[in-house]
Amino acid sequence: MNQLLPLLLLFLTHCVLASAQSPATAPAPPGPTNVTAILEKASQFTTFIRLLQNTKVGDQINTQLNNSNQGLTIFAPTDNSFSSLKQGTLNSFTDQQKVELIQFHVLPSFYSTSQFQTASNPIRTQAGGSEGSFPLNVTTSGNQVNITTGMTNATVANTIYTDGQLAVYEVDQVLLPLSFFATPAPAPAPAKAKKGARLPDSSTGSDDGTPADSSCAIGLSKEVVVRVMVCVLVVLAAFL
Protein backbone atom coordinates (compact mmCIF):
# COMPACT_ATOMS: atom_id res chain seq x y z
CA MET A 1 0.00 0.00 0.00
CA ASN A 2 2.81 2.37 0.86
CA GLN A 3 4.40 1.66 -2.52
CA LEU A 4 1.20 2.38 -4.46
CA LEU A 5 0.59 5.75 -2.80
CA PRO A 6 3.48 7.59 -4.56
CA LEU A 7 2.38 6.12 -7.92
CA LEU A 8 -1.20 7.27 -7.30
CA LEU A 9 -0.05 10.76 -6.39
CA LEU A 10 2.12 10.90 -9.50
CA PHE A 11 -0.81 9.85 -11.71
CA LEU A 12 -3.14 12.44 -10.20
CA THR A 13 -0.49 15.16 -10.63
CA HIS A 14 -0.04 14.23 -14.27
CA CYS A 15 -3.82 14.44 -14.88
CA VAL A 16 -4.04 17.87 -13.24
CA LEU A 17 -1.12 19.24 -15.28
CA ALA A 18 -2.48 17.80 -18.53
CA SER A 19 -5.87 19.34 -17.84
CA ALA A 20 -4.31 22.72 -17.08
CA GLN A 21 -2.29 22.67 -20.27
CA SER A 22 -5.23 21.74 -22.58
CA PRO A 23 -6.59 24.73 -24.57
CA ALA A 24 -9.80 26.34 -23.39
CA THR A 25 -12.92 25.57 -25.42
CA ALA A 26 -13.52 28.30 -28.02
CA PRO A 27 -16.87 30.16 -27.74
CA ALA A 28 -19.54 29.05 -30.20
CA PRO A 29 -19.79 31.28 -33.25
CA PRO A 30 -22.76 33.64 -33.23
CA GLY A 31 -25.83 32.41 -35.08
CA PRO A 32 -27.16 34.04 -38.23
CA THR A 33 -28.74 37.46 -37.89
CA ASN A 34 -32.47 37.21 -37.30
CA VAL A 35 -34.47 40.43 -37.41
CA THR A 36 -37.52 38.86 -35.80
CA ALA A 37 -35.47 37.64 -32.84
CA ILE A 38 -33.96 41.11 -32.40
CA LEU A 39 -37.41 42.73 -32.33
CA GLU A 40 -38.85 40.05 -30.03
CA LYS A 41 -36.04 40.66 -27.55
CA ALA A 42 -36.74 44.40 -27.64
CA SER A 43 -40.52 43.73 -27.15
CA GLN A 44 -43.35 46.16 -28.07
CA PHE A 45 -43.09 45.31 -31.80
CA THR A 46 -45.70 42.53 -32.07
CA THR A 47 -47.64 44.03 -34.99
CA PHE A 48 -44.52 44.85 -37.00
CA ILE A 49 -43.18 41.33 -36.43
CA ARG A 50 -46.46 39.81 -37.60
CA LEU A 51 -46.36 41.89 -40.78
CA LEU A 52 -42.73 40.91 -41.39
CA GLN A 53 -43.71 37.26 -41.16
CA ASN A 54 -46.98 37.43 -43.13
CA THR A 55 -45.45 39.38 -46.01
CA LYS A 56 -42.25 37.24 -46.00
CA VAL A 57 -40.21 40.46 -45.97
CA GLY A 58 -38.57 39.30 -42.74
CA ASP A 59 -37.24 36.19 -44.49
CA GLN A 60 -35.92 38.32 -47.35
CA ILE A 61 -34.12 40.61 -44.89
CA ASN A 62 -32.49 37.70 -43.05
CA THR A 63 -31.37 36.16 -46.36
CA GLN A 64 -29.80 39.44 -47.47
CA LEU A 65 -27.98 39.91 -44.18
CA ASN A 66 -26.61 36.37 -44.00
CA ASN A 67 -25.73 35.85 -47.67
CA SER A 68 -24.25 39.20 -48.65
CA ASN A 69 -22.32 42.15 -47.28
CA GLN A 70 -25.10 44.56 -48.17
CA GLY A 71 -26.09 46.64 -45.18
CA LEU A 72 -29.67 47.39 -44.18
CA THR A 73 -31.48 49.91 -42.02
CA ILE A 74 -34.91 49.20 -40.54
CA PHE A 75 -37.39 51.67 -39.06
CA ALA A 76 -39.54 49.65 -36.65
CA PRO A 77 -42.85 51.21 -35.49
CA THR A 78 -44.01 50.23 -32.03
CA ASP A 79 -47.34 48.58 -31.27
CA ASN A 80 -48.57 51.96 -29.99
CA SER A 81 -47.73 53.45 -33.39
CA PHE A 82 -49.99 50.95 -35.13
CA SER A 83 -52.71 51.50 -32.52
CA SER A 84 -52.70 55.23 -33.28
CA LEU A 85 -53.60 54.64 -36.93
CA LYS A 86 -57.14 55.39 -38.01
CA GLN A 87 -59.31 52.35 -37.37
CA GLY A 88 -59.36 49.96 -40.32
CA THR A 89 -56.30 51.47 -42.02
CA LEU A 90 -54.27 48.25 -42.13
CA ASN A 91 -57.24 46.17 -43.21
CA SER A 92 -57.90 48.55 -46.08
CA PHE A 93 -54.53 47.72 -47.65
CA THR A 94 -54.21 44.96 -50.22
CA ASP A 95 -51.68 42.15 -49.71
CA GLN A 96 -49.36 43.87 -52.19
CA GLN A 97 -49.68 47.18 -50.35
CA LYS A 98 -48.81 45.46 -47.04
CA VAL A 99 -45.62 44.13 -48.65
CA GLU A 100 -44.80 47.63 -49.93
CA LEU A 101 -45.62 49.13 -46.52
CA ILE A 102 -43.03 46.94 -44.77
CA GLN A 103 -40.48 47.43 -47.55
CA PHE A 104 -41.01 51.18 -47.13
CA HIS A 105 -39.57 50.81 -43.60
CA VAL A 106 -36.36 49.20 -44.91
CA LEU A 107 -33.40 51.04 -46.44
CA PRO A 108 -31.04 48.96 -48.63
CA SER A 109 -27.99 50.55 -46.97
CA PHE A 110 -26.59 50.80 -43.46
CA TYR A 111 -27.10 54.20 -41.81
CA SER A 112 -25.72 55.18 -38.45
CA THR A 113 -27.49 58.08 -36.76
CA SER A 114 -24.64 60.41 -37.73
CA GLN A 115 -24.83 59.35 -41.40
CA PHE A 116 -28.40 60.64 -41.61
CA GLN A 117 -26.96 64.17 -41.29
CA THR A 118 -25.39 63.91 -44.75
CA ALA A 119 -27.98 61.66 -46.42
CA SER A 120 -29.31 62.83 -49.78
CA ASN A 121 -33.11 63.13 -49.91
CA PRO A 122 -35.32 61.48 -50.90
CA ILE A 123 -33.76 58.30 -49.50
CA ARG A 124 -34.22 55.08 -51.43
CA THR A 125 -36.22 52.32 -49.73
CA GLN A 126 -36.83 48.70 -50.65
CA ALA A 127 -40.35 49.66 -51.73
CA GLY A 128 -39.00 51.65 -54.65
CA GLY A 129 -36.54 54.18 -55.95
CA SER A 130 -35.67 57.50 -54.40
CA GLU A 131 -38.29 59.18 -56.56
CA GLY A 132 -41.81 58.38 -57.60
CA SER A 133 -44.44 56.70 -55.46
CA PHE A 134 -42.37 56.15 -52.30
CA PRO A 135 -40.52 59.35 -51.33
CA LEU A 136 -38.85 59.24 -47.89
CA ASN A 137 -37.06 62.27 -46.49
CA VAL A 138 -34.82 62.28 -43.41
CA THR A 139 -33.69 65.42 -41.60
CA THR A 140 -31.70 65.89 -38.42
CA SER A 141 -31.76 68.43 -35.62
CA GLY A 142 -28.83 67.87 -33.29
CA ASN A 143 -29.03 64.18 -32.35
CA GLN A 144 -32.70 63.91 -33.35
CA VAL A 145 -33.60 62.18 -36.62
CA ASN A 146 -36.94 63.08 -38.25
CA ILE A 147 -38.67 61.23 -41.08
CA THR A 148 -41.35 62.56 -43.44
CA THR A 149 -43.30 60.71 -46.12
CA GLY A 150 -45.90 63.25 -47.19
CA MET A 151 -48.42 61.42 -44.97
CA THR A 152 -46.38 60.84 -41.80
CA ASN A 153 -44.02 62.88 -39.64
CA ALA A 154 -42.06 60.47 -37.44
CA THR A 155 -39.06 60.61 -35.11
CA VAL A 156 -36.38 58.01 -34.38
CA ALA A 157 -37.01 57.35 -30.70
CA ASN A 158 -34.32 54.77 -29.95
CA THR A 159 -31.59 52.56 -31.42
CA ILE A 160 -32.67 48.95 -30.97
CA TYR A 161 -29.72 47.22 -32.62
CA THR A 162 -26.62 48.05 -34.65
CA ASP A 163 -23.60 46.00 -35.68
CA GLY A 164 -22.13 47.95 -38.59
CA GLN A 165 -24.17 46.00 -41.13
CA LEU A 166 -27.69 46.15 -39.71
CA ALA A 167 -29.26 49.09 -37.91
CA VAL A 168 -32.73 48.82 -36.36
CA TYR A 169 -34.34 52.03 -35.10
CA GLU A 170 -37.56 52.49 -33.16
CA VAL A 171 -39.87 55.08 -34.72
CA ASP A 172 -42.90 56.64 -33.07
CA GLN A 173 -45.17 56.53 -36.15
CA VAL A 174 -45.99 54.05 -38.91
CA LEU A 175 -44.44 55.36 -42.13
CA LEU A 176 -47.36 55.60 -44.56
CA PRO A 177 -46.52 55.97 -48.28
CA LEU A 178 -48.14 58.96 -49.94
CA SER A 179 -49.15 56.86 -52.96
CA PHE A 180 -51.55 54.79 -50.81
CA PHE A 181 -53.72 57.84 -50.18
CA ALA A 182 -53.15 60.20 -53.12
CA THR A 183 -56.20 60.65 -55.33
CA PRO A 184 -55.43 59.38 -58.83
CA ALA A 185 -55.58 61.93 -61.60
CA PRO A 186 -58.91 61.86 -63.49
CA ALA A 187 -58.88 60.12 -66.83
CA PRO A 188 -58.85 62.52 -69.80
CA ALA A 189 -62.27 63.21 -71.31
CA PRO A 190 -62.91 61.43 -74.62
CA ALA A 191 -62.47 63.59 -77.68
CA LYS A 192 -65.72 64.98 -79.08
CA ALA A 193 -66.86 63.35 -82.31
CA LYS A 194 -66.51 65.57 -85.34
CA LYS A 195 -69.74 66.97 -86.60
CA GLY A 196 -70.88 64.96 -89.62
CA ALA A 197 -71.26 66.50 -93.08
CA ARG A 198 -74.71 67.75 -93.98
CA LEU A 199 -76.77 65.42 -96.08
CA PRO A 200 -77.25 66.59 -99.66
CA ASP A 201 -80.56 68.19 -100.54
CA SER A 202 -82.36 65.76 -102.83
CA SER A 203 -84.19 68.62 -104.44
CA THR A 204 -80.98 70.22 -105.67
CA GLY A 205 -78.81 67.30 -106.64
CA SER A 206 -78.34 63.58 -106.95
CA ASP A 207 -78.14 61.07 -104.13
CA ASP A 208 -74.32 61.10 -104.11
CA GLY A 209 -74.19 64.77 -103.15
CA THR A 210 -73.09 66.07 -106.58
CA PRO A 211 -74.89 69.04 -108.11
CA ALA A 212 -77.75 68.27 -110.52
CA ASP A 213 -76.50 67.82 -114.11
CA SER A 214 -77.98 70.62 -116.31
CA SER A 215 -76.32 69.42 -119.53
CA CYS A 216 -79.58 67.81 -120.67
CA ALA A 217 -81.50 71.05 -120.37
CA ILE A 218 -78.74 72.96 -122.17
CA GLY A 219 -78.72 70.41 -125.02
CA LEU A 220 -82.48 70.72 -125.36
CA SER A 221 -82.29 74.52 -125.62
CA LYS A 222 -79.72 74.31 -128.44
CA GLU A 223 -81.96 71.93 -130.41
CA VAL A 224 -84.87 74.36 -130.18
CA VAL A 225 -82.69 77.24 -131.39
CA VAL A 226 -81.45 75.19 -134.38
CA ARG A 227 -85.01 74.28 -135.38
CA VAL A 228 -86.12 77.90 -135.20
CA MET A 229 -83.18 78.98 -137.35
CA VAL A 230 -83.99 76.28 -139.96
CA CYS A 231 -87.60 77.48 -140.12
CA VAL A 232 -86.41 81.08 -140.58
CA LEU A 233 -84.11 80.06 -143.38
CA VAL A 234 -86.90 78.10 -145.12
CA VAL A 235 -89.22 81.11 -144.98
CA LEU A 236 -86.54 83.44 -146.31
CA ALA A 237 -85.78 81.06 -149.16
CA ALA A 238 -89.44 81.01 -150.16
CA PHE A 239 -89.47 84.80 -150.66
CA LEU A 240 -86.20 85.00 -152.51
CSV table of C-alpha atoms in Angstrom, one decimal:
chain,number,residue,atom,x,y,z
A,1,MET,CA,0.0,0.0,0.0
A,2,ASN,CA,2.8,2.4,0.9
A,3,GLN,CA,4.4,1.7,-2.5
A,4,LEU,CA,1.2,2.4,-4.5
A,5,LEU,CA,0.6,5.8,-2.8
A,6,PRO,CA,3.5,7.6,-4.6
A,7,LEU,CA,2.4,6.1,-7.9
A,8,LEU,CA,-1.2,7.3,-7.3
A,9,LEU,CA,-0.1,10.8,-6.4
A,10,LEU,CA,2.1,10.9,-9.5
A,11,PHE,CA,-0.8,9.8,-11.7
A,12,LEU,CA,-3.1,12.4,-10.2
A,13,THR,CA,-0.5,15.2,-10.6
A,14,HIS,CA,0.0,14.2,-14.3
A,15,CYS,CA,-3.8,14.4,-14.9
A,16,VAL,CA,-4.0,17.9,-13.2
A,17,LEU,CA,-1.1,19.2,-15.3
A,18,ALA,CA,-2.5,17.8,-18.5
A,19,SER,CA,-5.9,19.3,-17.8
A,20,ALA,CA,-4.3,22.7,-17.1
A,21,GLN,CA,-2.3,22.7,-20.3
A,22,SER,CA,-5.2,21.7,-22.6
A,23,PRO,CA,-6.6,24.7,-24.6
A,24,ALA,CA,-9.8,26.3,-23.4
A,25,THR,CA,-12.9,25.6,-25.4
A,26,ALA,CA,-13.5,28.3,-28.0
A,27,PRO,CA,-16.9,30.2,-27.7
A,28,ALA,CA,-19.5,29.1,-30.2
A,29,PRO,CA,-19.8,31.3,-33.3
A,30,PRO,CA,-22.8,33.6,-33.2
A,31,GLY,CA,-25.8,32.4,-35.1
A,32,PRO,CA,-27.2,34.0,-38.2
A,33,THR,CA,-28.7,37.5,-37.9
A,34,ASN,CA,-32.5,37.2,-37.3
A,35,VAL,CA,-34.5,40.4,-37.4
A,36,THR,CA,-37.5,38.9,-35.8
A,37,ALA,CA,-35.5,37.6,-32.8
A,38,ILE,CA,-34.0,41.1,-32.4
A,39,LEU,CA,-37.4,42.7,-32.3
A,40,GLU,CA,-38.8,40.0,-30.0
A,41,LYS,CA,-36.0,40.7,-27.5
A,42,ALA,CA,-36.7,44.4,-27.6
A,43,SER,CA,-40.5,43.7,-27.1
A,44,GLN,CA,-43.3,46.2,-28.1
A,45,PHE,CA,-43.1,45.3,-31.8
A,46,THR,CA,-45.7,42.5,-32.1
A,47,THR,CA,-47.6,44.0,-35.0
A,48,PHE,CA,-44.5,44.9,-37.0
A,49,ILE,CA,-43.2,41.3,-36.4
A,50,ARG,CA,-46.5,39.8,-37.6
A,51,LEU,CA,-46.4,41.9,-40.8
A,52,LEU,CA,-42.7,40.9,-41.4
A,53,GLN,CA,-43.7,37.3,-41.2
A,54,ASN,CA,-47.0,37.4,-43.1
A,55,THR,CA,-45.4,39.4,-46.0
A,56,LYS,CA,-42.2,37.2,-46.0
A,57,VAL,CA,-40.2,40.5,-46.0
A,58,GLY,CA,-38.6,39.3,-42.7
A,59,ASP,CA,-37.2,36.2,-44.5
A,60,GLN,CA,-35.9,38.3,-47.4
A,61,ILE,CA,-34.1,40.6,-44.9
A,62,ASN,CA,-32.5,37.7,-43.0
A,63,THR,CA,-31.4,36.2,-46.4
A,64,GLN,CA,-29.8,39.4,-47.5
A,65,LEU,CA,-28.0,39.9,-44.2
A,66,ASN,CA,-26.6,36.4,-44.0
A,67,ASN,CA,-25.7,35.8,-47.7
A,68,SER,CA,-24.2,39.2,-48.6
A,69,ASN,CA,-22.3,42.2,-47.3
A,70,GLN,CA,-25.1,44.6,-48.2
A,71,GLY,CA,-26.1,46.6,-45.2
A,72,LEU,CA,-29.7,47.4,-44.2
A,73,THR,CA,-31.5,49.9,-42.0
A,74,ILE,CA,-34.9,49.2,-40.5
A,75,PHE,CA,-37.4,51.7,-39.1
A,76,ALA,CA,-39.5,49.7,-36.6
A,77,PRO,CA,-42.8,51.2,-35.5
A,78,THR,CA,-44.0,50.2,-32.0
A,79,ASP,CA,-47.3,48.6,-31.3
A,80,ASN,CA,-48.6,52.0,-30.0
A,81,SER,CA,-47.7,53.5,-33.4
A,82,PHE,CA,-50.0,50.9,-35.1
A,83,SER,CA,-52.7,51.5,-32.5
A,84,SER,CA,-52.7,55.2,-33.3
A,85,LEU,CA,-53.6,54.6,-36.9
A,86,LYS,CA,-57.1,55.4,-38.0
A,87,GLN,CA,-59.3,52.3,-37.4
A,88,GLY,CA,-59.4,50.0,-40.3
A,89,THR,CA,-56.3,51.5,-42.0
A,90,LEU,CA,-54.3,48.3,-42.1
A,91,ASN,CA,-57.2,46.2,-43.2
A,92,SER,CA,-57.9,48.6,-46.1
A,93,PHE,CA,-54.5,47.7,-47.7
A,94,THR,CA,-54.2,45.0,-50.2
A,95,ASP,CA,-51.7,42.2,-49.7
A,96,GLN,CA,-49.4,43.9,-52.2
A,97,GLN,CA,-49.7,47.2,-50.4
A,98,LYS,CA,-48.8,45.5,-47.0
A,99,VAL,CA,-45.6,44.1,-48.6
A,100,GLU,CA,-44.8,47.6,-49.9
A,101,LEU,CA,-45.6,49.1,-46.5
A,102,ILE,CA,-43.0,46.9,-44.8
A,103,GLN,CA,-40.5,47.4,-47.6
A,104,PHE,CA,-41.0,51.2,-47.1
A,105,HIS,CA,-39.6,50.8,-43.6
A,106,VAL,CA,-36.4,49.2,-44.9
A,107,LEU,CA,-33.4,51.0,-46.4
A,108,PRO,CA,-31.0,49.0,-48.6
A,109,SER,CA,-28.0,50.6,-47.0
A,110,PHE,CA,-26.6,50.8,-43.5
A,111,TYR,CA,-27.1,54.2,-41.8
A,112,SER,CA,-25.7,55.2,-38.4
A,113,THR,CA,-27.5,58.1,-36.8
A,114,SER,CA,-24.6,60.4,-37.7
A,115,GLN,CA,-24.8,59.4,-41.4
A,116,PHE,CA,-28.4,60.6,-41.6
A,117,GLN,CA,-27.0,64.2,-41.3
A,118,THR,CA,-25.4,63.9,-44.7
A,119,ALA,CA,-28.0,61.7,-46.4
A,120,SER,CA,-29.3,62.8,-49.8
A,121,ASN,CA,-33.1,63.1,-49.9
A,122,PRO,CA,-35.3,61.5,-50.9
A,123,ILE,CA,-33.8,58.3,-49.5
A,124,ARG,CA,-34.2,55.1,-51.4
A,125,THR,CA,-36.2,52.3,-49.7
A,126,GLN,CA,-36.8,48.7,-50.7
A,127,ALA,CA,-40.3,49.7,-51.7
A,128,GLY,CA,-39.0,51.6,-54.7
A,129,GLY,CA,-36.5,54.2,-56.0
A,130,SER,CA,-35.7,57.5,-54.4
A,131,GLU,CA,-38.3,59.2,-56.6
A,132,GLY,CA,-41.8,58.4,-57.6
A,133,SER,CA,-44.4,56.7,-55.5
A,134,PHE,CA,-42.4,56.2,-52.3
A,135,PRO,CA,-40.5,59.4,-51.3
A,136,LEU,CA,-38.9,59.2,-47.9
A,137,ASN,CA,-37.1,62.3,-46.5
A,138,VAL,CA,-34.8,62.3,-43.4
A,139,THR,CA,-33.7,65.4,-41.6
A,140,THR,CA,-31.7,65.9,-38.4
A,141,SER,CA,-31.8,68.4,-35.6
A,142,GLY,CA,-28.8,67.9,-33.3
A,143,ASN,CA,-29.0,64.2,-32.3
A,144,GLN,CA,-32.7,63.9,-33.4
A,145,VAL,CA,-33.6,62.2,-36.6
A,146,ASN,CA,-36.9,63.1,-38.2
A,147,ILE,CA,-38.7,61.2,-41.1
A,148,THR,CA,-41.4,62.6,-43.4
A,149,THR,CA,-43.3,60.7,-46.1
A,150,GLY,CA,-45.9,63.2,-47.2
A,151,MET,CA,-48.4,61.4,-45.0
A,152,THR,CA,-46.4,60.8,-41.8
A,153,ASN,CA,-44.0,62.9,-39.6
A,154,ALA,CA,-42.1,60.5,-37.4
A,155,THR,CA,-39.1,60.6,-35.1
A,156,VAL,CA,-36.4,58.0,-34.4
A,157,ALA,CA,-37.0,57.4,-30.7
A,158,ASN,CA,-34.3,54.8,-29.9
A,159,THR,CA,-31.6,52.6,-31.4
A,160,ILE,CA,-32.7,48.9,-31.0
A,161,TYR,CA,-29.7,47.2,-32.6
A,162,THR,CA,-26.6,48.1,-34.7
A,163,ASP,CA,-23.6,46.0,-35.7
A,164,GLY,CA,-22.1,48.0,-38.6
A,165,GLN,CA,-24.2,46.0,-41.1
A,166,LEU,CA,-27.7,46.2,-39.7
A,167,ALA,CA,-29.3,49.1,-37.9
A,168,VAL,CA,-32.7,48.8,-36.4
A,169,TYR,CA,-34.3,52.0,-35.1
A,170,GLU,CA,-37.6,52.5,-33.2
A,171,VAL,CA,-39.9,55.1,-34.7
A,172,ASP,CA,-42.9,56.6,-33.1
A,173,GLN,CA,-45.2,56.5,-36.2
A,174,VAL,CA,-46.0,54.1,-38.9
A,175,LEU,CA,-44.4,55.4,-42.1
A,176,LEU,CA,-47.4,55.6,-44.6
A,177,PRO,CA,-46.5,56.0,-48.3
A,178,LEU,CA,-48.1,59.0,-49.9
A,179,SER,CA,-49.2,56.9,-53.0
A,180,PHE,CA,-51.6,54.8,-50.8
A,181,PHE,CA,-53.7,57.8,-50.2
A,182,ALA,CA,-53.1,60.2,-53.1
A,183,THR,CA,-56.2,60.7,-55.3
A,184,PRO,CA,-55.4,59.4,-58.8
A,185,ALA,CA,-55.6,61.9,-61.6
A,186,PRO,CA,-58.9,61.9,-63.5
A,187,ALA,CA,-58.9,60.1,-66.8
A,188,PRO,CA,-58.9,62.5,-69.8
A,189,ALA,CA,-62.3,63.2,-71.3
A,190,PRO,CA,-62.9,61.4,-74.6
A,191,ALA,CA,-62.5,63.6,-77.7
A,192,LYS,CA,-65.7,65.0,-79.1
A,193,ALA,CA,-66.9,63.3,-82.3
A,194,LYS,CA,-66.5,65.6,-85.3
A,195,LYS,CA,-69.7,67.0,-86.6
A,196,GLY,CA,-70.9,65.0,-89.6
A,197,ALA,CA,-71.3,66.5,-93.1
A,198,ARG,CA,-74.7,67.7,-94.0
A,199,LEU,CA,-76.8,65.4,-96.1
A,200,PRO,CA,-77.2,66.6,-99.7
A,201,ASP,CA,-80.6,68.2,-100.5
A,202,SER,CA,-82.4,65.8,-102.8
A,203,SER,CA,-84.2,68.6,-104.4
A,204,THR,CA,-81.0,70.2,-105.7
A,205,GLY,CA,-78.8,67.3,-106.6
A,206,SER,CA,-78.3,63.6,-106.9
A,207,ASP,CA,-78.1,61.1,-104.1
A,208,ASP,CA,-74.3,61.1,-104.1
A,209,GLY,CA,-74.2,64.8,-103.1
A,210,THR,CA,-73.1,66.1,-106.6
A,211,PRO,CA,-74.9,69.0,-108.1
A,212,ALA,CA,-77.8,68.3,-110.5
A,213,ASP,CA,-76.5,67.8,-114.1
A,214,SER,CA,-78.0,70.6,-116.3
A,215,SER,CA,-76.3,69.4,-119.5
A,216,CYS,CA,-79.6,67.8,-120.7
A,217,ALA,CA,-81.5,71.0,-120.4
A,218,ILE,CA,-78.7,73.0,-122.2
A,219,GLY,CA,-78.7,70.4,-125.0
A,220,LEU,CA,-82.5,70.7,-125.4
A,221,SER,CA,-82.3,74.5,-125.6
A,222,LYS,CA,-79.7,74.3,-128.4
A,223,GLU,CA,-82.0,71.9,-130.4
A,224,VAL,CA,-84.9,74.4,-130.2
A,225,VAL,CA,-82.7,77.2,-131.4
A,226,VAL,CA,-81.4,75.2,-134.4
A,227,ARG,CA,-85.0,74.3,-135.4
A,228,VAL,CA,-86.1,77.9,-135.2
A,229,MET,CA,-83.2,79.0,-137.4
A,230,VAL,CA,-84.0,76.3,-140.0
A,231,CYS,CA,-87.6,77.5,-140.1
A,232,VAL,CA,-86.4,81.1,-140.6
A,233,LEU,CA,-84.1,80.1,-143.4
A,234,VAL,CA,-86.9,78.1,-145.1
A,235,VAL,CA,-89.2,81.1,-145.0
A,236,LEU,CA,-86.5,83.4,-146.3
A,237,ALA,CA,-85.8,81.1,-149.2
A,238,ALA,CA,-89.4,81.0,-150.2
A,239,PHE,CA,-89.5,84.8,-150.7
A,240,LEU,CA,-86.2,85.0,-152.5
